[in-house]
Coordinates of C-alpha atoms in Angstrom, one line a residue:
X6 CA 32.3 58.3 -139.0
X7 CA 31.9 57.5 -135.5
X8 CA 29.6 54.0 -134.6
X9 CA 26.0 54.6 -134.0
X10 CA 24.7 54.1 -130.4
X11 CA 23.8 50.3 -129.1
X12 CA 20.6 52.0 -128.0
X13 CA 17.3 51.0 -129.1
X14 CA 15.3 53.6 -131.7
X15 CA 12.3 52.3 -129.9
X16 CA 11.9 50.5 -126.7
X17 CA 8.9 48.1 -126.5
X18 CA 6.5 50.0 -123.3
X19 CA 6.2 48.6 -120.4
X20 CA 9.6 47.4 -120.6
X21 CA 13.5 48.5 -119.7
X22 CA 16.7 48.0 -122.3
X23 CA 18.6 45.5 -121.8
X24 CA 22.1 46.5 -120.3
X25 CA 25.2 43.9 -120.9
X26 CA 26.4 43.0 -117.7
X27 CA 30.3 44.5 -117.6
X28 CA 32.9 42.5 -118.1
X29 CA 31.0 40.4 -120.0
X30 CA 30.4 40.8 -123.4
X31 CA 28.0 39.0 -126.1
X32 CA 30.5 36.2 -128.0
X33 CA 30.4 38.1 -131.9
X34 CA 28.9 35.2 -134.0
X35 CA 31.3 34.3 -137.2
X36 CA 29.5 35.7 -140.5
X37 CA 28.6 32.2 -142.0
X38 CA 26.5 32.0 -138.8
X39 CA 24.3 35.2 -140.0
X40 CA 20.8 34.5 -140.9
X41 CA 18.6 35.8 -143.7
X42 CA 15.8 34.6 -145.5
X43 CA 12.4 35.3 -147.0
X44 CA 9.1 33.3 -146.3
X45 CA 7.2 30.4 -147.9
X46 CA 5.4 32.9 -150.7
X47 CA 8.4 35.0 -150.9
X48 CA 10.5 32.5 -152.6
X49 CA 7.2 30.4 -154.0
X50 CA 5.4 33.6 -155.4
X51 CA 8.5 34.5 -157.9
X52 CA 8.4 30.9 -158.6
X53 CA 4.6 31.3 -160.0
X54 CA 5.8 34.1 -162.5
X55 CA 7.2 31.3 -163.9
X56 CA 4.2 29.8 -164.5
X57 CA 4.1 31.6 -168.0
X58 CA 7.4 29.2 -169.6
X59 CA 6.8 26.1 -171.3
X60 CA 8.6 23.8 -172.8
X61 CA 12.7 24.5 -172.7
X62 CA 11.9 27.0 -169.4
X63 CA 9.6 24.5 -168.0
X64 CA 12.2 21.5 -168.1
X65 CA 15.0 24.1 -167.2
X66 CA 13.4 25.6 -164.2
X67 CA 12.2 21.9 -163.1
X68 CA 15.8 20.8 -163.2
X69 CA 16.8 23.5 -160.8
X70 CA 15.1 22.2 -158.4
X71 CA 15.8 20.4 -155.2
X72 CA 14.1 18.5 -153.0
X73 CA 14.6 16.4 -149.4
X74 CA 11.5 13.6 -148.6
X75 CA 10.6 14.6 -144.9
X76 CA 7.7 12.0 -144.7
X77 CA 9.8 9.3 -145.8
X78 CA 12.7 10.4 -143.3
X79 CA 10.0 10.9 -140.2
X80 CA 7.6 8.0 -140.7
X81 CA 4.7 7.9 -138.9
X82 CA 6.1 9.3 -134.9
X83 CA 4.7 12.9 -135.8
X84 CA 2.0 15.0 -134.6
X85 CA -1.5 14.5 -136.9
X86 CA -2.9 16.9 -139.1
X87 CA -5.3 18.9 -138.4
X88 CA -7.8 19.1 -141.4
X89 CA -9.4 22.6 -140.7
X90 CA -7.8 23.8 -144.3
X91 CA -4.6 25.7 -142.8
X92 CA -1.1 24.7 -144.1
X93 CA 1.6 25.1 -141.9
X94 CA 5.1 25.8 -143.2
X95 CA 8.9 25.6 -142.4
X96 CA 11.1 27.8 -143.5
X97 CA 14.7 27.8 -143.0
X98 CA 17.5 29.6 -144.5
X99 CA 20.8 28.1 -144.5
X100 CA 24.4 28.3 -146.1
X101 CA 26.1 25.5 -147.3
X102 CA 29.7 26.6 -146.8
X103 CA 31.0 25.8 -150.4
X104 CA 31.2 28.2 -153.7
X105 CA 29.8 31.3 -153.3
X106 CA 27.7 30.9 -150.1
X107 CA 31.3 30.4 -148.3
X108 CA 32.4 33.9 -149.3
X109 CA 28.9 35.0 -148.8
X110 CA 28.6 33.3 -145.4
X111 CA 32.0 32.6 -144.3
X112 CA 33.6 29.9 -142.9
X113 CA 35.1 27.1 -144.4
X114 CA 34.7 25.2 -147.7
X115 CA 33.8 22.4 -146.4
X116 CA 30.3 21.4 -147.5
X117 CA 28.5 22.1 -144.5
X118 CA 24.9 23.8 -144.2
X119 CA 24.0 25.5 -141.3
X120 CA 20.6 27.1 -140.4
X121 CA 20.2 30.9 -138.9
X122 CA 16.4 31.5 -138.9
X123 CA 14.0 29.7 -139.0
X124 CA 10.1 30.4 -139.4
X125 CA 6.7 28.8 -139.0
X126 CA 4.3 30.3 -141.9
X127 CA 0.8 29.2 -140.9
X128 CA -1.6 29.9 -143.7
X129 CA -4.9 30.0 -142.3
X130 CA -8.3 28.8 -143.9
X131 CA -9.5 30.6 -147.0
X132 CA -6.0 31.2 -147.5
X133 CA -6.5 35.4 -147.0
X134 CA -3.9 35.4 -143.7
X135 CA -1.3 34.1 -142.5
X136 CA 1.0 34.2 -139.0
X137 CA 4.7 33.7 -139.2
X138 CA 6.4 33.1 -136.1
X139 CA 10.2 33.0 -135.9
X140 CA 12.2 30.6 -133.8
X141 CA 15.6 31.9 -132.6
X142 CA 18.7 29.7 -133.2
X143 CA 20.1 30.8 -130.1
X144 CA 17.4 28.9 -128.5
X145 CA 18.2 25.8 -125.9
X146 CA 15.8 23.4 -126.7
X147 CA 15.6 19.3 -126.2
X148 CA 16.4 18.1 -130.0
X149 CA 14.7 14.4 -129.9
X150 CA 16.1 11.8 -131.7
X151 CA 15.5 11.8 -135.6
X152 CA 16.4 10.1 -138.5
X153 CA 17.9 12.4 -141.6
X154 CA 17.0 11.8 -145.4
X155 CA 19.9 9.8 -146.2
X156 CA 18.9 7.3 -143.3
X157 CA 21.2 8.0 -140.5
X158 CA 19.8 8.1 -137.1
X159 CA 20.9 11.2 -134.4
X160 CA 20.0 10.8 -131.0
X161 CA 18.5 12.9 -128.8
X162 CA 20.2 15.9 -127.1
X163 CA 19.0 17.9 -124.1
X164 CA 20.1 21.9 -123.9
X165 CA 21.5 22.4 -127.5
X166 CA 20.8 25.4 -129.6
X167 CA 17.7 25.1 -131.9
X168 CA 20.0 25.5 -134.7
X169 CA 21.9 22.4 -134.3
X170 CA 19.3 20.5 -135.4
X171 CA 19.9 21.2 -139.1
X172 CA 23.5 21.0 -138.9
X173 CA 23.0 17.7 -137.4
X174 CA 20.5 15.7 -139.5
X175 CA 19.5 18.6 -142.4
X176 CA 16.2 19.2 -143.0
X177 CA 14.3 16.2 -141.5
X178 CA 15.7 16.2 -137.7
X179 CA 15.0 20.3 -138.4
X180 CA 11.3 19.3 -139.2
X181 CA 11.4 16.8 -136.0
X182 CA 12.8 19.4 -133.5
X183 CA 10.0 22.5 -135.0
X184 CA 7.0 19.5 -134.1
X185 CA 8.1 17.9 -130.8
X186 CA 8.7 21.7 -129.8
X187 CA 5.2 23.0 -130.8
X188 CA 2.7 19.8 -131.3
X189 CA 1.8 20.7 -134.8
X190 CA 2.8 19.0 -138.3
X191 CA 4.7 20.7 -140.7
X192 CA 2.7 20.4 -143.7
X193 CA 5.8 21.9 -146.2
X194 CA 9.2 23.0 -146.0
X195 CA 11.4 25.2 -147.9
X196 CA 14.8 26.2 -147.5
X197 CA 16.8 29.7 -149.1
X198 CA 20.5 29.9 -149.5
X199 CA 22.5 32.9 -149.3
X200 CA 23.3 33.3 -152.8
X201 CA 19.7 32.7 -153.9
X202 CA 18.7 35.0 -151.9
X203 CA 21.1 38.2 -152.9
X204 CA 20.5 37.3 -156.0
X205 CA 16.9 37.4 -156.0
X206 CA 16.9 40.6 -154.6
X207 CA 19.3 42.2 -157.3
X208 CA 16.6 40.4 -160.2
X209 CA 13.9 42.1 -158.3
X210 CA 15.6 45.4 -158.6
X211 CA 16.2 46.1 -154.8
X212 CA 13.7 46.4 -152.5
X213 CA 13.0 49.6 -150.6
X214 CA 12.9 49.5 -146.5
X215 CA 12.6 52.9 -144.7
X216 CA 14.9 52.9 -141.4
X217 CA 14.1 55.2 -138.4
X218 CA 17.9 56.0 -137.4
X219 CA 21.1 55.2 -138.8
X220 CA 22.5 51.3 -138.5
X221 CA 26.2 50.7 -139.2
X222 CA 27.6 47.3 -138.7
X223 CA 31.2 47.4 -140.2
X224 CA 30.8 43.0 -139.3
X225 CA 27.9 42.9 -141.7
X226 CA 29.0 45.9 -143.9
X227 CA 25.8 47.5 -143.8
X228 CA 26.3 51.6 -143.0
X229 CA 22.9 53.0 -143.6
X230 CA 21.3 56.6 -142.9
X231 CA 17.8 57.0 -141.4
X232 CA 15.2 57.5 -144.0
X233 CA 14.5 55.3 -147.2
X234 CA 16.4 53.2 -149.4
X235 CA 16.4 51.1 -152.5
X236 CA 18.4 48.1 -151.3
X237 CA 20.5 45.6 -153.4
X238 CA 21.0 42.1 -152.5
X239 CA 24.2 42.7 -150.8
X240 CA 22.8 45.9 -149.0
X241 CA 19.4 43.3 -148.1
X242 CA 21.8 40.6 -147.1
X243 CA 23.5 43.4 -144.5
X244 CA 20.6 44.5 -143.3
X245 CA 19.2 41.3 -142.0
X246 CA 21.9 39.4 -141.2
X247 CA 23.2 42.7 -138.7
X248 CA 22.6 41.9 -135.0
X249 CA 25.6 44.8 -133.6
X250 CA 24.0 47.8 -135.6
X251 CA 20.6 48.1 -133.9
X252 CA 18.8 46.8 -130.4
X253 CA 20.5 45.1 -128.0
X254 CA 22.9 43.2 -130.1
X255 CA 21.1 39.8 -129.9
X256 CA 19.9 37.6 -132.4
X257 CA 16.4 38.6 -131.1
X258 CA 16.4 42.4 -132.8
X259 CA 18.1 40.6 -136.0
X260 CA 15.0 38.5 -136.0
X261 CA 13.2 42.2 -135.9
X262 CA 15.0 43.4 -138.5
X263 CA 14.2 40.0 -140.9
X264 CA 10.5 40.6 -140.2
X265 CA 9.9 43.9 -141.7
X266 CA 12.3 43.6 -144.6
X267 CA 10.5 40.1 -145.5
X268 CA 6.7 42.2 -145.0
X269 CA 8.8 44.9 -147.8
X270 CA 9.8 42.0 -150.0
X271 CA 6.7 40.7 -150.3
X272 CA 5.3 44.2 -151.2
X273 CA 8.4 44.8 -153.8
X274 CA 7.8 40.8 -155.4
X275 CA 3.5 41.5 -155.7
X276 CA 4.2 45.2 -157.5
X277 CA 7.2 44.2 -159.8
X278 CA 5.7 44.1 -162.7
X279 CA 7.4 41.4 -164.8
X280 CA 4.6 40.1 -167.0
X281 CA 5.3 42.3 -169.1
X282 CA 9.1 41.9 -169.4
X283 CA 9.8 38.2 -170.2
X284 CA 13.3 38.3 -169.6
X285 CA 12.7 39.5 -165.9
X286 CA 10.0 36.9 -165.6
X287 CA 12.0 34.0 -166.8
X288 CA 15.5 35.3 -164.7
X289 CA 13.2 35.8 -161.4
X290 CA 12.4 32.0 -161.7
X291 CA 15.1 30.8 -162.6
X292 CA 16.9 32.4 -159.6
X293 CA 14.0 31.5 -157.4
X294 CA 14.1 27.6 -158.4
X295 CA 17.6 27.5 -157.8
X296 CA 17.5 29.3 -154.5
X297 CA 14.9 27.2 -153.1
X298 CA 14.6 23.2 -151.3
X299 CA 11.6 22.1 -151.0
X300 CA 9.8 19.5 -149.2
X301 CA 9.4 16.1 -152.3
X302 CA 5.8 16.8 -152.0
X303 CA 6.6 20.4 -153.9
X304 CA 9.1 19.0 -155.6
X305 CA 8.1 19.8 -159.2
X306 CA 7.7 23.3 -160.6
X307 CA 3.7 22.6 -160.8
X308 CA 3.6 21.8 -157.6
X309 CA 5.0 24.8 -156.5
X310 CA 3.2 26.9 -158.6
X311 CA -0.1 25.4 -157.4
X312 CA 1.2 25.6 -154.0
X313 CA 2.0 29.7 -154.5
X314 CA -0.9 30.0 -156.2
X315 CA -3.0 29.4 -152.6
X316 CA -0.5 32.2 -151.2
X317 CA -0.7 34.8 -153.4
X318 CA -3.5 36.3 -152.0
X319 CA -1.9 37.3 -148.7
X320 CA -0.7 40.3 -148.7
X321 CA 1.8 42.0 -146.0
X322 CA -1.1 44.0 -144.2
X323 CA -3.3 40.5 -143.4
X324 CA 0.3 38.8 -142.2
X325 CA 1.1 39.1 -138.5
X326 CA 4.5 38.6 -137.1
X327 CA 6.0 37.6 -133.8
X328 CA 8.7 35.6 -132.5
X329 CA 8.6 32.6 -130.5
X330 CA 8.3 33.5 -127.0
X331 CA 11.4 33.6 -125.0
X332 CA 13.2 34.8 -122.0
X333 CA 17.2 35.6 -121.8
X334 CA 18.8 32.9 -120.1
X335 CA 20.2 33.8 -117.2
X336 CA 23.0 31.3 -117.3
X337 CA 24.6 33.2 -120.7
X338 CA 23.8 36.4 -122.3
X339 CA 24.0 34.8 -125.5
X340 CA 21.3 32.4 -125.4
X341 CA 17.2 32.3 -124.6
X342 CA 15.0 29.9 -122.9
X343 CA 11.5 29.3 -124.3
X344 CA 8.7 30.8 -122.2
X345 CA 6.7 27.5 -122.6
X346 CA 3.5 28.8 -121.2
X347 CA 3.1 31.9 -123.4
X348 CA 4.3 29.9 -126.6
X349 CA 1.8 27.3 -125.7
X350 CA -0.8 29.9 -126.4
X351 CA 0.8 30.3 -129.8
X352 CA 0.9 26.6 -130.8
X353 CA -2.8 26.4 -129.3
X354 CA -3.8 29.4 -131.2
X355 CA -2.2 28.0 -134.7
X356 CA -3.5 24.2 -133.9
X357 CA -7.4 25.7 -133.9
X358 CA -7.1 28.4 -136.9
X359 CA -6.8 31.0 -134.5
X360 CA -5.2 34.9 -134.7
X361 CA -2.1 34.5 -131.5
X362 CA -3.1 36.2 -129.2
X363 CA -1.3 39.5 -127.9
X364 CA -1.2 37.8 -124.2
X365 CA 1.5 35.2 -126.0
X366 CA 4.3 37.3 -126.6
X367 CA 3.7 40.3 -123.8
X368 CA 6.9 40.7 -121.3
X369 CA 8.8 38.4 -123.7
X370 CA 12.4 38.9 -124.9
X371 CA 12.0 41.5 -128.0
X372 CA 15.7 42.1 -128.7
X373 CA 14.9 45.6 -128.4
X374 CA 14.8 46.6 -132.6
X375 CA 10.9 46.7 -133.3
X376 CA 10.4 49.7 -135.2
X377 CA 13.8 50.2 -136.9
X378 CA 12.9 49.2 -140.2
X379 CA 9.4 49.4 -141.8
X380 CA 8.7 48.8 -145.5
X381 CA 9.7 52.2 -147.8

């Protein structure tokens, strides 16, 4: 079967395809430096289904747990809440380069974590909305200096790639970079591995996207005919950590991609039905307990479950999606520059409790893959 076009399925209007420049082509990332993951209630809202166990489940799925103590790591030197009644939320996805997640993600065993995507979740008051807004890893950003949970400082480093933050301090100096780059506190964070996540999606049953053309990416071994599909976890995992089979190859349409399968997972997790299977319901928290890292503050299964509990409410048609607003860096193909004064209007926007406005991410770097995938 011959490989599908590079060509978008749908170019955003108003604006022209990106053409790689010849004789220079985009660097293919290794594997283990694919992203995927779900949002705050994805992971959070199987965890409530949990909230049925007692006793044996309750200790077991507490024990799964993990959490990192971001306030303690930070201190004081961050931005102040704003006490409107939003939340906002961090969520990264990483893979820790050992056991499973190294054949999931490749590289080597060496205990590592990296971080792929990244998204802000800001839950707005009443708890009925929310906008997520993705931050590319490919990014060059100004990492300040931060301190990681175990105590070791980093110092600051001008022009690195957003994602180095993580792989330099973990989820604090993460945290750090996400405030001094928008102003605003992180309120939570969570964090999804690779093998939490594939596995989660094969508890769940699959979940079902509907694609507008065909995407084949023999890198990501995803080959998948227009029209809809019941996914499994390694099908999901394919599909959102491709960047060759759709847009313009960047980590921008990947990002695209990510957004609408999340929007489908959050469909598939609210219409599951597992109350009335217990075995589902206690194998969907367990998975999602062990997939997760949370913030201390949700560190406890009742936490969490109080904390989803504010979430579950949102459904994918009151959730609005964009990605922080960027530019293609002139310098090299395979990075993007952040379009400071149009993402201003998105930190403004989330700061007051505000819908982003459509001005923020017009003539922005789209990655050229909007449309391809839509939930089934």
């Amino acid at each position: 079967m011959a490989a599908e076009s590079t060509q978008p399925a749908i170019t955003e209007p108003g604006t022209t395809p990106r053409r790689r420049s010849k004789g220079r082509r985009r660097k293919a990332p290794s594997t283990g430096r694919r992203a995927v993951r779900a949002t705050a209630w994805t992971a959070a809202g199987v965890v409530l289904l949990g909230g049925a166990g007692a006793g044996y489940v309750y200790f077991k799925l507490n024990g799964n747990l993990h959490s990192v103590d971001i306030n303690q790591a930070l201190g004081s030197d961050r931005p102040t809440k704003v006490d409107n009644g939003s939340e906002n939320i961090l969520v990264l996805g990483s893979d820790t380069r050992s056991g499973t997640n190294r054949k999931l993600g490749g590289g080597t065993d060496d205990g590592s974590a990296r971080s792929d995507t990244a998204m802000i979740v800001h839950v707005y008051q009443g708890h009925k909305k929310a906008s997520v807004v993705s931050i590319p890893r490919d990014t060059l950003v100004d990492r300040p200096q931060c301190t990681d949970t175990k105590g070791t400082a980093h110092p600051a480093a001008s022009g690195v790639m957003f994602n180095e933050a993580y792989s330099t301090g973990g989820a604090a100096c993460a945290v750090k970079t996400v405030e001094s780059i928008t102003g605003i506190r992180m309120d939570h964070y969570l964090e999804v591995d690779f093998e939490g996540f594939q596995k989660l999606i094969d508890d769940l049953g699959g979940v079902q996207v509907t694609t507008t053309r065909n995407i084949r990416d023999p890198q990501s071994h995803l080959d998948l005919k227009a029209g809809t599909h019941t996914l499994d976890g390694e099908q999901a995992l394919g599909l959102v950590r491709t960047r060759h089979g759709v847009g313009d190859g960047s980590d921008l349409g990947r990002i695209q991609l990510q957004q609408a399968f999340v929007k489908a997972l959050i469909d598939q997790v609210k219409h599951v039905g597992v109350f009335t299977n217990p075995k589902k319901l206690y194998d969907l928290a367990d998975t999602a307990t062990k997939a997760v890292t949370t913030d201390s503050d949700l560190g406890s299964v009742n936490s969490l479950i109080d904390f989803a509990g504010g979430l579950k409410g949102i459904s994918s048609s009151h959730m609005k999606m964009v990605t922080m607003p960027v530019r293609y860096d002139p310098a090299n193909p395979n990075r993007v520059l952040l379009a400071r004064s149009k993402a201003q209007l998105v930190w403004n926007a989330l700061r007051n409790d505000q819908p982003i406005p459509a001005s923020a991410t017009e003539g922005t770097a789209t990655g050229e893959a909007k449309g391809v995938v839509s939930a089934g």
